[in-house]
mmCIF file of C-alpha atoms in Angstrom:
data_model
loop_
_atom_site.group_PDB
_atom_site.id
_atom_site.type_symbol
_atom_site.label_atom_id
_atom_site.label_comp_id
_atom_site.label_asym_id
_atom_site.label_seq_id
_atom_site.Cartn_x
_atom_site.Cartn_y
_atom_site.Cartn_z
ATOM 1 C CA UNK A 1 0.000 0.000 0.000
ATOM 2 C CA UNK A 2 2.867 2.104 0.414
ATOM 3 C CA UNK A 3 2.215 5.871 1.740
ATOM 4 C CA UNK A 4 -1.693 5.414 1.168
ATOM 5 C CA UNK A 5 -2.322 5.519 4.713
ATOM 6 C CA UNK A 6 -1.041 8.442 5.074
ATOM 7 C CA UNK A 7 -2.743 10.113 2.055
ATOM 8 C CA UNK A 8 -6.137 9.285 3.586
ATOM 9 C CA UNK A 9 -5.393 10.224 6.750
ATOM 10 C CA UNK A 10 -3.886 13.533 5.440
ATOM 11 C CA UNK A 11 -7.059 14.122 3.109
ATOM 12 C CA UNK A 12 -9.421 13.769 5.357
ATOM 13 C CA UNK A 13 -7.523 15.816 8.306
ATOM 14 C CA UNK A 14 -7.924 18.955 5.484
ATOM 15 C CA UNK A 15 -11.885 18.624 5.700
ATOM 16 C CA UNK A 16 -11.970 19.960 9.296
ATOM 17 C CA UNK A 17 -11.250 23.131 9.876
ATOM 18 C CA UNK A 18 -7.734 24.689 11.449
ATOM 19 C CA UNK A 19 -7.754 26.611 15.114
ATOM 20 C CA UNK A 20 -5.481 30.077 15.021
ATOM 21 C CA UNK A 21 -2.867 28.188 16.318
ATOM 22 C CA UNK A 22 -2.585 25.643 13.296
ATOM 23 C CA UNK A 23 -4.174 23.091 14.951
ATOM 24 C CA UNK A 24 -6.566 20.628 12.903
ATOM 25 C CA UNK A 25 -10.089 19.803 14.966
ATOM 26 C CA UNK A 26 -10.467 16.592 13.705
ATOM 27 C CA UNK A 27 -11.724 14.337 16.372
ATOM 28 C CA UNK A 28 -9.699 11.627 18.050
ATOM 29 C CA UNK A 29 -12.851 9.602 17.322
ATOM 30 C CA UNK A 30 -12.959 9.997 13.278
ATOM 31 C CA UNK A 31 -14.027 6.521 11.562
ATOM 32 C CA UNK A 32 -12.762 5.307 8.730
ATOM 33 C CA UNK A 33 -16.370 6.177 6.430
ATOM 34 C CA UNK A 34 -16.224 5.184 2.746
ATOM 35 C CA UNK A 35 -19.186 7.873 2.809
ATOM 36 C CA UNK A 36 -16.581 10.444 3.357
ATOM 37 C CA UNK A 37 -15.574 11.963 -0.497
ATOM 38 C CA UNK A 38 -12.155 12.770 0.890
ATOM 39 C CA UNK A 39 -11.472 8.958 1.478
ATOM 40 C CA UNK A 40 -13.122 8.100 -1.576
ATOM 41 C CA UNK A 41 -10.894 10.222 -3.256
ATOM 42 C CA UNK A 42 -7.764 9.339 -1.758
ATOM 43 C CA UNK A 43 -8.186 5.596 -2.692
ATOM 44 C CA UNK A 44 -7.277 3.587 -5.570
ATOM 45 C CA UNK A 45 -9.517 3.568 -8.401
ATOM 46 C CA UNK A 46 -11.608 0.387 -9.055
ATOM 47 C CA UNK A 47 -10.156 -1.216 -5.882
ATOM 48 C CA UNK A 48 -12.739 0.446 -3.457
ATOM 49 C CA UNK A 49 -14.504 -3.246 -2.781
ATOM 50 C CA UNK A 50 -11.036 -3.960 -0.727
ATOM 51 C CA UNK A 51 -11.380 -1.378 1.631
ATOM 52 C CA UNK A 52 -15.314 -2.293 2.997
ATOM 53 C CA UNK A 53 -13.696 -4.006 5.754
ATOM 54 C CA UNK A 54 -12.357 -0.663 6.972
ATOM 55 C CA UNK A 55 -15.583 0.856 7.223
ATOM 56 C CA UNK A 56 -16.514 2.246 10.339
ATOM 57 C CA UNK A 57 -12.663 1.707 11.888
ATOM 58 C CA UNK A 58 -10.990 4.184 13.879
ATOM 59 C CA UNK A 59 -9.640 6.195 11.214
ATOM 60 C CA UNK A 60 -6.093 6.401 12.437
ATOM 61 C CA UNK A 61 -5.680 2.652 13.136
ATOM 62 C CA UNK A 62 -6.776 2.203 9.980
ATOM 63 C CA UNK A 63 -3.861 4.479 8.499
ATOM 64 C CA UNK A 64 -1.471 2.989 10.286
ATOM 65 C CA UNK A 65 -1.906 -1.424 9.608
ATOM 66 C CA UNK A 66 -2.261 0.247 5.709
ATOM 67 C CA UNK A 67 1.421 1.837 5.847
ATOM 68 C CA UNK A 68 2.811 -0.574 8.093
ATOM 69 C CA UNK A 69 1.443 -3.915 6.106
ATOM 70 C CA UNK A 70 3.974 -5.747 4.812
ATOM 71 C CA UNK A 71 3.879 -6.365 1.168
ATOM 72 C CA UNK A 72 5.248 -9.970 -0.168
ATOM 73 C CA UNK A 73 4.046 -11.936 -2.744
ATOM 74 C CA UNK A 74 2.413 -15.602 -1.153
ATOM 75 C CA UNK A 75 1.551 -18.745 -3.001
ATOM 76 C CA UNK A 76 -1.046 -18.433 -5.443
ATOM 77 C CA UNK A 77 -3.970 -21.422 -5.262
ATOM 78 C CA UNK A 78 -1.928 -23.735 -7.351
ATOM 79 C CA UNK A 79 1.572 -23.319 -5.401
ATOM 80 C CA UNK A 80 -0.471 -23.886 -2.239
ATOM 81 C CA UNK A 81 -2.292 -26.917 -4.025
ATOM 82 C CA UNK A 82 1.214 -28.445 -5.026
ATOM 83 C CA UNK A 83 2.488 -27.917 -1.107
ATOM 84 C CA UNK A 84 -0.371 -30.044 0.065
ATOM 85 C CA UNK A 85 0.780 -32.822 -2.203
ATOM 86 C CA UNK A 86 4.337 -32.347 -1.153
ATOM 87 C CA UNK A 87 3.340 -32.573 2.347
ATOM 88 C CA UNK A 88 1.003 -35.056 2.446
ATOM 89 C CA UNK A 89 1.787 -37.525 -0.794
ATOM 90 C CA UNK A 90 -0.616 -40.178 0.157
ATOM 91 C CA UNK A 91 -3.670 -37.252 -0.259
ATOM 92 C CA UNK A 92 -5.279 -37.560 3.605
ATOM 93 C CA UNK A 93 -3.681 -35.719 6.151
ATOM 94 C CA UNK A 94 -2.528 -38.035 9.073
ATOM 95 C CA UNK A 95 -4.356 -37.932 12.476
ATOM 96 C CA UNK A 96 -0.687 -37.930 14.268
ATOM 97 C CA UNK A 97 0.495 -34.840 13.164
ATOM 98 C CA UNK A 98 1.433 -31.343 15.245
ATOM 99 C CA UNK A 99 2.750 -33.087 18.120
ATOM 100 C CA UNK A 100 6.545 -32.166 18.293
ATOM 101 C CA UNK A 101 5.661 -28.828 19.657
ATOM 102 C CA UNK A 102 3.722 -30.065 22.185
ATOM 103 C CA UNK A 103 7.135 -32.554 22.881
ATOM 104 C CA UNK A 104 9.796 -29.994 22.471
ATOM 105 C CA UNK A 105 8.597 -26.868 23.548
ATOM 106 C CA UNK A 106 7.951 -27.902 26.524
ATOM 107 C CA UNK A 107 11.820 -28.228 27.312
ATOM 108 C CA UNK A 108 12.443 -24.413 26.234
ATOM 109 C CA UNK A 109 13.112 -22.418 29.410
ATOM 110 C CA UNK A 110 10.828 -19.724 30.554
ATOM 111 C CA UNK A 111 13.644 -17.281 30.913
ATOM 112 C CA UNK A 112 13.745 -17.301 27.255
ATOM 113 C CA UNK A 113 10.484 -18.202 26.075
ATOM 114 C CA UNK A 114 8.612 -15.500 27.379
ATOM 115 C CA UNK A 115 10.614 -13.084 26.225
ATOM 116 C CA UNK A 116 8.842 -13.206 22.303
ATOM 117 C CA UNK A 117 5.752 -12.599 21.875
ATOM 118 C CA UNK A 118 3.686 -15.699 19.831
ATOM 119 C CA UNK A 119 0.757 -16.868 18.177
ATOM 120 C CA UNK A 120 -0.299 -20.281 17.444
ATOM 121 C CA UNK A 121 -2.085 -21.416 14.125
ATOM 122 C CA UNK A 122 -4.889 -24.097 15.691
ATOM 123 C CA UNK A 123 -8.679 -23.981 15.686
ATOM 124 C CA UNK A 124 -8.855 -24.855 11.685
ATOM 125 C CA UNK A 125 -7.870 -27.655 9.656
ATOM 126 C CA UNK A 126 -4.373 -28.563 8.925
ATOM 127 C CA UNK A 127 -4.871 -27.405 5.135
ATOM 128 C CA UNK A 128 -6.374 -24.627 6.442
ATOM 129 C CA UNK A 129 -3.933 -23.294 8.451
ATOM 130 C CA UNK A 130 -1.011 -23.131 5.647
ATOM 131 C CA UNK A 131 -4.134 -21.186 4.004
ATOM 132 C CA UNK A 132 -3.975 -18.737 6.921
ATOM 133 C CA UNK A 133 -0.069 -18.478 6.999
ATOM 134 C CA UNK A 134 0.286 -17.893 3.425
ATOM 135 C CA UNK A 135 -2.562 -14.862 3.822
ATOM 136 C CA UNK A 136 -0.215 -13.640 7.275
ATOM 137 C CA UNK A 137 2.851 -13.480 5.632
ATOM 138 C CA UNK A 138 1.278 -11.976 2.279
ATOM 139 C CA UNK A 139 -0.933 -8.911 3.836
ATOM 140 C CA UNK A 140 0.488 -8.484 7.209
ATOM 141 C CA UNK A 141 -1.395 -8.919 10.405
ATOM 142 C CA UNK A 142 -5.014 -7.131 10.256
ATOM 143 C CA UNK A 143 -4.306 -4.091 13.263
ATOM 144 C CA UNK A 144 -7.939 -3.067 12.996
ATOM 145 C CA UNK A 145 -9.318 -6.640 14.403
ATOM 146 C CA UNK A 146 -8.371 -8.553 17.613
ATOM 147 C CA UNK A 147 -5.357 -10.901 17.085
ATOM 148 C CA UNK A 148 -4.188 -12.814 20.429
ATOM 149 C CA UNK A 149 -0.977 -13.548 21.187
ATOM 150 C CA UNK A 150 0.838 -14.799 24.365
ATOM 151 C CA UNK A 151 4.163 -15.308 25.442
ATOM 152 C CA UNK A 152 5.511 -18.634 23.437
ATOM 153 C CA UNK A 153 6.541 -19.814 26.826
ATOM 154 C CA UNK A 154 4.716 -18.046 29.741
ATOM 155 C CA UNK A 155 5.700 -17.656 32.886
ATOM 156 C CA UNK A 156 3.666 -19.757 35.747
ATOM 157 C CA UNK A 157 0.265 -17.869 36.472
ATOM 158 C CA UNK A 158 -0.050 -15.836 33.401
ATOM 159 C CA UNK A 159 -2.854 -16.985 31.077
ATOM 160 C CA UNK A 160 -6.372 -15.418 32.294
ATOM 161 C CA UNK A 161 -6.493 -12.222 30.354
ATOM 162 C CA UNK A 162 -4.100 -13.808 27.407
ATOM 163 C CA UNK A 163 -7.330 -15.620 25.409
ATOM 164 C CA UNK A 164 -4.913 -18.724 25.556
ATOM 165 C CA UNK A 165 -4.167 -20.997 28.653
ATOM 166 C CA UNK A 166 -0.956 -19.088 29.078
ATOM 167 C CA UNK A 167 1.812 -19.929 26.470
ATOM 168 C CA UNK A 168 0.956 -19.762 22.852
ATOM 169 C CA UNK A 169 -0.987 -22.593 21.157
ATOM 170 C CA UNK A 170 1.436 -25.236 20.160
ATOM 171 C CA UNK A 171 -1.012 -28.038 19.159
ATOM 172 C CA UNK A 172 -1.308 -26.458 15.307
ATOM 173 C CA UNK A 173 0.671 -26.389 12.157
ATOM 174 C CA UNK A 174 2.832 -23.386 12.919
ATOM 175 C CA UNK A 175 4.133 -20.795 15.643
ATOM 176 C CA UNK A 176 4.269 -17.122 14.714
ATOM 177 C CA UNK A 177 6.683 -15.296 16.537
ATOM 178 C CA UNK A 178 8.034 -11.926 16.841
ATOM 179 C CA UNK A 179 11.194 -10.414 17.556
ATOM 180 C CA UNK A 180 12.606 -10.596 20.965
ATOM 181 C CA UNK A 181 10.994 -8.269 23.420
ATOM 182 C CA UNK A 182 8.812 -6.818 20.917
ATOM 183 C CA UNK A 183 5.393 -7.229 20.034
ATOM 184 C CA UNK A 184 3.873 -9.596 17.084
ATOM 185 C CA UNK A 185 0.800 -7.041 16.152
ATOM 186 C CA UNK A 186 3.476 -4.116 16.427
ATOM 187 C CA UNK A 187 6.550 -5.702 14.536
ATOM 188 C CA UNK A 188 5.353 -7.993 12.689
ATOM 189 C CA UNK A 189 6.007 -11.722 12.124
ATOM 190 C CA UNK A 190 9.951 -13.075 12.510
ATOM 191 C CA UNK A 191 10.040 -16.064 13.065
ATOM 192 C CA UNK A 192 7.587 -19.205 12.200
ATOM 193 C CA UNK A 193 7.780 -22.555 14.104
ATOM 194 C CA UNK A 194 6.512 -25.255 11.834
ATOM 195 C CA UNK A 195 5.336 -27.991 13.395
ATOM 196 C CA UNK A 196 5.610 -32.117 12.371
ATOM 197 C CA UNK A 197 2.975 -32.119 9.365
ATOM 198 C CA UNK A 198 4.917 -29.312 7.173
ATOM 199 C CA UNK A 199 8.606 -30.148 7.779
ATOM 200 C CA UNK A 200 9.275 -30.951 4.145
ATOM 201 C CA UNK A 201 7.906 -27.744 2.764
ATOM 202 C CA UNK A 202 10.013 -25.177 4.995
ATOM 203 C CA UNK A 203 12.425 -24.952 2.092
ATOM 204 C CA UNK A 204 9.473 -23.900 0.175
ATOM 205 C CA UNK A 205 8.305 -21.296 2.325
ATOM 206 C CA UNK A 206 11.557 -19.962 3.182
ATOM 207 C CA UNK A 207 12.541 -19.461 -0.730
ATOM 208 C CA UNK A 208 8.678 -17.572 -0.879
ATOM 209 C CA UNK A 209 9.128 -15.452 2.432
ATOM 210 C CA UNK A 210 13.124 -14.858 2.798
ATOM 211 C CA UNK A 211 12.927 -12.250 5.207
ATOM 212 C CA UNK A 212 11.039 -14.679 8.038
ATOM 213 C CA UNK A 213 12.831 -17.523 9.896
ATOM 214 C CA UNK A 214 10.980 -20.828 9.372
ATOM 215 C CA UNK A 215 12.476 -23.411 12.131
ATOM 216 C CA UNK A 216 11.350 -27.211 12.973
ATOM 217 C CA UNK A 217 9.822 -27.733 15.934
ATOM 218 C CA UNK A 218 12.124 -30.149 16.940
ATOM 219 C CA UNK A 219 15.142 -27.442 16.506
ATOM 220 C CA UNK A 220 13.284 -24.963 17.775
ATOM 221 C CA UNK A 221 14.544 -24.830 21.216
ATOM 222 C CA UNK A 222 18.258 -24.766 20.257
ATOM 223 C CA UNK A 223 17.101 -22.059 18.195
ATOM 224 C CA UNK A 224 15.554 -19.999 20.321
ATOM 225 C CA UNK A 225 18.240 -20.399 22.774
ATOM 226 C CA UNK A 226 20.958 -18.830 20.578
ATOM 227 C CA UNK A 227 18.869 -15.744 19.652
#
């Protein structure tokens, strides 16, 4: 999206009016309105079906996940069709899959694990959560709705107000994680864990997203250790 967050926000903030002492009076509350003919303005022409999940979105969040969205190119239907067979040759997924981070993890020490911030992939289907990775690492986490994260290892009694039982989920396909000490939402996906069912694909998603770290579960406290 490059700058365009800033060209809406900038476009509409010239519709209100300016006190003596060059202050805009835009609100702190203004939504993101596709009503508004300053936003309509300031978007992309044709493309204005793409931003109806904005509408009604604090108008500055909004701004913001549009400039700070990472753009990569992810695997088209057919890329993602030919991982499946790669990972799963005999068609059917396996019922025994996802369980080395369950295994492992649980040996990585608190003192390091809670210092990144994590999100587990579980709650779909296998297939569907290389679906859901592909769309992460493409567009960027979505700031303007809730995303949970945890601590990927967290420390004893934290959990309650996480939306997880404490540490991230470790019972899916893959482990997002973020930088050390900083937030996922924030700064964006680092590092993936992929878990048992997709080992013999990370080459494949490491050639398609070079700038994240895709690590086996079963490395993935050596890893972790080192950083």
């Amino acid at each position: 999206m490059g700058n365009l967050g800033k060209i809406i926000f900038n476009a509409v903030k010239k519709s209100y009016a300016v006190s003596a002492d060059g202050v805009s009076k835009m609100p702190k509350s203004t939504k993101f309105d596709l009503k508004n003919p300053y936003i309509l303005e300031a978007l992309p022409e044709q493309k204005i079906d793409e931003f109806v999940k904005f509408d009604g979105k604090d108008l500055t969040t909004v701004c913001e996940a549009l400039d700070n969205r990472q753009i990569r190119k992810g695997f088209d239907s057919g890329e993602l069709q030919a991982l499946y067979k790669k990972a799963f040759p005999n068609i059917k997924v396996p019922t025994d899959v996802n369980c080395d981070a369950m295994v492992y993890l649980g040996s990585l020490p608190e003192s390091i694990g809670s210092k990144f911030d994590a999100h587990g992939l579980a709650k779909m289907s296998v297939t569907d959560q290389l679906k859901q990775l592909n769309n992460l690492l493409t567009n960027g986490i979505d700031k303007t709705r809730t995303f949970c994260t945890a601590p990927l290892v967290a420390p004893k009694g934290v959990g309650s107000g996480l939306g997880t039982s404490g540490s991230a989920y470790r019972d899916g396909s893959f482990i997002l994680v973020g930088d050390k000490g900083k937030k996922l939402v924030d700064d964006g996906i680092k590092h993936v864990i992929v878990n048992d069912a997709y080992y013999n694909i990370i080459s494949d998603l490491q050639r398609k997203f070079p700038d994240v770290n895709f690590v086996r579960a079963d490395e993935a406290v050596n890893y972790f250790s080192k950083l």
